[in-house]
mmCIF file of C-alpha atoms in Angstrom:
data_model
loop_
_atom_site.group_PDB
_atom_site.id
_atom_site.type_symbol
_atom_site.label_atom_id
_atom_site.label_comp_id
_atom_site.label_asym_id
_atom_site.label_seq_id
_atom_site.Cartn_x
_atom_site.Cartn_y
_atom_site.Cartn_z
ATOM 1 C CA MET A 1 0.074 0.001 -0.033
ATOM 2 C CA THR A 2 1.491 3.334 -0.831
ATOM 3 C CA ALA A 3 2.055 6.134 1.523
ATOM 4 C CA LEU A 4 -0.639 8.280 -0.279
ATOM 5 C CA LEU A 5 -3.330 5.314 0.092
ATOM 6 C CA VAL A 6 -2.445 4.919 3.749
ATOM 7 C CA PHE A 7 -3.257 8.875 4.353
ATOM 8 C CA LEU A 8 -6.426 8.847 2.255
ATOM 9 C CA LEU A 9 -7.589 5.818 4.484
ATOM 10 C CA VAL A 10 -7.433 8.124 7.705
ATOM 11 C CA ASP A 11 -10.653 10.800 8.019
ATOM 12 C CA TYR A 12 -13.199 10.754 10.291
ATOM 13 C CA GLN A 13 -15.382 12.913 8.037
ATOM 14 C CA MET A 14 -15.669 9.834 5.777
ATOM 15 C CA ILE A 15 -17.364 7.917 8.726
ATOM 16 C CA GLU A 16 -21.226 7.780 7.386
ATOM 17 C CA MET A 17 -23.596 6.581 10.176
ATOM 18 C CA ASP A 18 -27.360 6.039 10.108
ATOM 19 C CA GLY A 19 -29.007 6.416 13.633
ATOM 20 C CA VAL A 20 -32.020 4.620 12.691
ATOM 21 C CA SER A 21 -30.615 1.454 11.805
ATOM 22 C CA VAL A 22 -27.441 2.408 14.107
ATOM 23 C CA GLU A 23 -24.982 1.183 11.475
ATOM 24 C CA VAL A 24 -21.901 2.708 10.476
ATOM 25 C CA PHE A 25 -20.245 2.548 7.067
ATOM 26 C CA LEU A 26 -16.835 3.331 5.831
ATOM 27 C CA PRO A 27 -16.861 4.057 2.151
ATOM 28 C CA LEU A 28 -13.384 3.178 1.083
ATOM 29 C CA LYS A 29 -11.800 -0.574 1.142
ATOM 30 C CA GLY A 30 -9.065 -0.734 3.769
ATOM 31 C CA MET A 31 -10.657 1.780 6.126
ATOM 32 C CA SER A 32 -11.175 0.570 9.630
ATOM 33 C CA ILE A 33 -12.391 2.289 13.156
ATOM 34 C CA GLY A 34 -9.929 1.391 16.011
ATOM 35 C CA PHE A 35 -10.138 1.705 19.708
ATOM 36 C CA GLY A 36 -6.905 4.059 19.836
ATOM 37 C CA ALA A 37 -6.799 7.578 21.605
ATOM 38 C CA ILE A 38 -9.152 6.954 24.545
ATOM 39 C CA GLY A 39 -11.342 3.837 23.447
ATOM 40 C CA LYS A 40 -9.128 1.313 25.309
ATOM 41 C CA GLY A 41 -8.724 3.267 28.526
ATOM 42 C CA TYR A 42 -12.570 3.621 28.590
ATOM 43 C CA ALA A 43 -12.978 -0.035 27.921
ATOM 44 C CA ALA A 44 -10.659 -0.846 30.803
ATOM 45 C CA ASN A 45 -12.678 1.471 33.310
ATOM 46 C CA MET A 46 -15.966 -0.188 32.121
ATOM 47 C CA ALA A 47 -14.437 -3.756 32.474
ATOM 48 C CA LYS A 48 -13.175 -3.020 35.915
ATOM 49 C CA ARG A 49 -16.662 -1.398 36.963
ATOM 50 C CA VAL A 50 -18.155 -4.621 36.159
ATOM 51 C CA MET A 51 -15.731 -6.904 38.074
ATOM 52 C CA VAL A 52 -15.875 -4.950 40.867
ATOM 53 C CA ASP A 53 -19.921 -4.749 40.888
ATOM 54 C CA ALA A 54 -19.548 -8.494 41.057
ATOM 55 C CA GLY A 55 -17.262 -8.333 43.960
ATOM 56 C CA ALA A 56 -13.748 -8.788 42.864
ATOM 57 C CA ILE A 57 -11.722 -7.087 45.255
ATOM 58 C CA GLY A 58 -8.484 -6.878 43.464
ATOM 59 C CA GLY A 59 -7.053 -7.429 40.020
ATOM 60 C CA PHE A 60 -6.379 -5.745 36.630
ATOM 61 C CA VAL A 61 -7.784 -5.264 33.182
ATOM 62 C CA ASN A 62 -5.333 -5.079 30.105
ATOM 63 C CA ALA A 63 -7.159 -3.368 27.276
ATOM 64 C CA SER A 64 -3.991 -3.872 24.565
ATOM 65 C CA GLY A 65 -1.623 -2.345 26.567
ATOM 66 C CA ASP A 66 -3.878 0.063 28.708
ATOM 67 C CA ILE A 67 -3.869 -1.867 32.074
ATOM 68 C CA LEU A 68 -5.953 -0.712 35.057
ATOM 69 C CA PHE A 69 -4.982 -2.255 38.706
ATOM 70 C CA TRP A 70 -7.093 -2.060 41.471
ATOM 71 C CA GLY A 71 -6.509 -3.731 45.037
ATOM 72 C CA GLU A 72 -3.480 -5.782 45.921
ATOM 73 C CA ASN A 73 -1.894 -8.460 44.093
ATOM 74 C CA LYS A 74 -2.285 -12.065 45.634
ATOM 75 C CA HIS A 75 0.969 -11.463 47.608
ATOM 76 C CA ASN A 76 -1.059 -8.357 49.458
ATOM 77 C CA GLU A 77 1.466 -5.836 47.833
ATOM 78 C CA PRO A 78 1.453 -3.364 45.144
ATOM 79 C CA TRP A 79 1.214 -4.546 41.525
ATOM 80 C CA LYS A 80 4.681 -4.345 40.197
ATOM 81 C CA VAL A 81 4.851 -3.002 36.366
ATOM 82 C CA ALA A 82 7.534 -3.195 34.031
ATOM 83 C CA ILE A 83 8.005 -0.302 31.190
ATOM 84 C CA ALA A 84 9.251 -1.815 28.128
ATOM 85 C CA SER A 85 12.485 -0.139 26.400
ATOM 86 C CA PRO A 86 10.440 1.438 22.931
ATOM 87 C CA LEU A 87 13.517 0.169 20.873
ATOM 88 C CA LYS A 88 14.713 -2.837 22.148
ATOM 89 C CA ASP A 89 12.226 -5.878 22.375
ATOM 90 C CA ASN A 90 12.022 -7.796 25.363
ATOM 91 C CA GLU A 91 14.035 -5.519 27.167
ATOM 92 C CA MET A 92 12.672 -3.480 30.352
ATOM 93 C CA ILE A 93 14.192 0.020 31.677
ATOM 94 C CA GLY A 94 12.530 -0.218 34.733
ATOM 95 C CA ASP A 95 9.419 -0.949 37.239
ATOM 96 C CA ILE A 96 6.868 1.053 38.786
ATOM 97 C CA LEU A 97 4.776 -0.029 41.976
ATOM 98 C CA VAL A 98 0.976 0.594 41.450
ATOM 99 C CA ASN A 99 -2.132 0.334 43.425
ATOM 100 C CA ASP A 100 -5.492 1.439 42.269
ATOM 101 C CA LEU A 101 -4.097 3.107 39.269
ATOM 102 C CA ALA A 102 -3.969 2.735 35.383
ATOM 103 C CA VAL A 103 -0.496 2.245 33.346
ATOM 104 C CA VAL A 104 -0.786 3.585 29.697
ATOM 105 C CA THR A 105 1.662 3.912 27.466
ATOM 106 C CA SER A 106 1.544 5.174 24.040
ATOM 107 C CA GLY A 107 4.589 5.174 21.604
ATOM 108 C CA ASN A 108 5.657 4.726 18.015
ATOM 109 C CA TYR A 109 7.340 1.442 18.410
ATOM 110 C CA GLU A 110 4.207 -0.881 18.199
ATOM 111 C CA LYS A 111 2.130 0.879 15.789
ATOM 112 C CA ASN A 112 4.014 2.576 12.674
ATOM 113 C CA VAL A 113 4.647 2.266 9.128
ATOM 114 C CA GLU A 114 8.248 2.153 7.464
ATOM 115 C CA ILE A 115 8.114 4.493 4.332
ATOM 116 C CA GLY A 116 11.394 4.748 2.395
ATOM 117 C CA GLY A 117 13.288 3.385 5.422
ATOM 118 C CA LYS A 118 12.079 5.974 7.718
ATOM 119 C CA LEU A 119 9.531 5.004 10.399
ATOM 120 C CA TYR A 120 6.306 7.026 11.144
ATOM 121 C CA SER A 121 4.207 6.822 14.195
ATOM 122 C CA HIS A 122 0.506 6.292 14.150
ATOM 123 C CA ILE A 123 -0.025 9.376 16.267
ATOM 124 C CA ILE A 124 -0.583 12.547 14.253
ATOM 125 C CA ASP A 125 0.100 15.978 15.343
ATOM 126 C CA PRO A 126 -3.282 17.876 14.199
ATOM 127 C CA LYS A 127 -1.295 21.054 13.840
ATOM 128 C CA THR A 128 1.014 19.505 11.100
ATOM 129 C CA GLY A 129 -0.837 16.794 9.828
ATOM 130 C CA TYR A 130 2.494 14.556 10.034
ATOM 131 C CA PRO A 131 3.419 11.967 12.563
ATOM 132 C CA VAL A 132 4.973 13.023 15.815
ATOM 133 C CA GLU A 133 8.594 12.424 16.123
ATOM 134 C CA GLU A 134 10.061 13.611 19.371
ATOM 135 C CA ALA A 135 8.127 11.567 21.766
ATOM 136 C CA ILE A 136 8.958 7.824 21.023
ATOM 137 C CA SER A 137 7.202 6.535 24.369
ATOM 138 C CA VAL A 138 4.721 8.129 26.767
ATOM 139 C CA THR A 139 3.775 6.278 29.909
ATOM 140 C CA ILE A 140 1.047 8.042 32.419
ATOM 141 C CA VAL A 141 0.006 6.612 35.434
ATOM 142 C CA GLY A 142 -3.174 8.055 37.392
ATOM 143 C CA PRO A 143 -6.399 6.704 38.862
ATOM 144 C CA ASP A 144 -8.904 6.805 35.547
ATOM 145 C CA ALA A 145 -7.587 4.778 32.534
ATOM 146 C CA GLU A 146 -9.718 6.885 30.187
ATOM 147 C CA ILE A 147 -8.087 10.266 30.959
ATOM 148 C CA ALA A 148 -4.754 8.561 31.080
ATOM 149 C CA ASP A 149 -5.114 7.171 27.569
ATOM 150 C CA ALA A 150 -6.053 10.901 26.379
ATOM 151 C CA LEU A 151 -3.007 12.473 28.246
ATOM 152 C CA ALA A 152 -0.511 9.985 26.801
ATOM 153 C CA THR A 153 -1.782 10.627 23.270
ATOM 154 C CA ALA A 154 -1.815 14.339 24.039
ATOM 155 C CA VAL A 155 1.629 14.442 25.565
ATOM 156 C CA SER A 156 3.072 12.420 22.486
ATOM 157 C CA VAL A 157 1.875 15.487 20.215
ATOM 158 C CA LEU A 158 3.084 18.185 22.612
ATOM 159 C CA GLY A 159 6.568 16.809 23.131
ATOM 160 C CA VAL A 160 9.233 16.487 26.253
ATOM 161 C CA LYS A 161 9.067 20.277 27.409
ATOM 162 C CA ASP A 162 5.174 20.891 27.195
ATOM 163 C CA GLY A 163 4.439 17.266 27.771
ATOM 164 C CA ILE A 164 6.118 17.338 31.340
ATOM 165 C CA LYS A 165 4.786 20.834 31.918
ATOM 166 C CA LEU A 166 0.872 19.330 31.074
ATOM 167 C CA ILE A 167 1.551 16.342 33.400
ATOM 168 C CA ASN A 168 2.606 18.521 36.277
ATOM 169 C CA LYS A 169 -0.541 20.426 36.148
ATOM 170 C CA ILE A 170 -2.750 17.533 36.324
ATOM 171 C CA LYS A 171 -3.487 16.238 39.929
ATOM 172 C CA TYR A 172 -3.100 12.613 40.627
ATOM 173 C CA PHE A 173 -1.359 11.888 37.225
ATOM 174 C CA GLU A 174 2.252 11.186 36.540
ATOM 175 C CA GLY A 175 4.093 10.326 33.422
ATOM 176 C CA LEU A 176 7.509 9.292 31.850
ATOM 177 C CA ILE A 177 8.526 10.707 28.363
ATOM 178 C CA ILE A 178 10.939 8.741 26.522
ATOM 179 C CA ASP A 179 12.688 10.686 23.507
ATOM 180 C CA GLU A 180 14.152 9.996 20.352
ATOM 181 C CA ASN A 181 17.305 10.042 21.845
ATOM 182 C CA LEU A 182 16.334 7.540 24.447
ATOM 183 C CA VAL A 183 16.478 9.944 27.149
ATOM 184 C CA MET A 184 14.275 9.353 30.186
ATOM 185 C CA HIS A 185 11.902 12.570 31.064
ATOM 186 C CA LYS A 186 9.599 12.191 34.248
ATOM 187 C CA SER A 187 7.214 14.394 35.834
ATOM 188 C CA GLU A 188 7.631 15.504 39.480
ATOM 189 C CA HIS A 189 6.491 12.415 41.209
ATOM 190 C CA PHE A 190 6.857 9.741 38.894
ATOM 191 C CA GLU A 191 9.186 6.842 40.616
ATOM 192 C CA ILE A 192 10.509 3.908 38.725
ATOM 193 C CA GLN A 193 12.640 1.367 39.895
ATOM 194 C CA ASN A 194 15.701 -0.192 38.141
#
């Protein structure tokens, strides 16, 4: 598939909806609707709600990498979550400990396209129309998976300086940004264990 065709398949304005029959139609072959942005975080929140209402006192929901934890693990300890390296398969950069928190990561290392030998992120900067480049991985930790999901995408677009500034303004959320040079940038209270 050529680069031009890929970009033609991305246009929310082309989605056709019929409110009477509750149907959605995508007019071009190859178009699809994904649960990126905040869809996975919302799904994690709703799945947790169902399980808590059913009596689950602890557990986690993994919605394609958007993970929401509650209660303690089977050893009555906080949950230990490994933060993956964005460029090296099966390598971790450290662990974080969480209780009653979501851990959400957005990055260009799993969803991307290579064109002409260059890797392009699936996250598009709405100001330029081009894929983001500065932040290759953004991990957000906070009490709500949907908000963490949205924040991870927004911080990816904002970049390191403005992204950290935004995270530090939002109460109960912390974040880690890994830039294109593999330098880690942490919000004020983000704690990672090596």
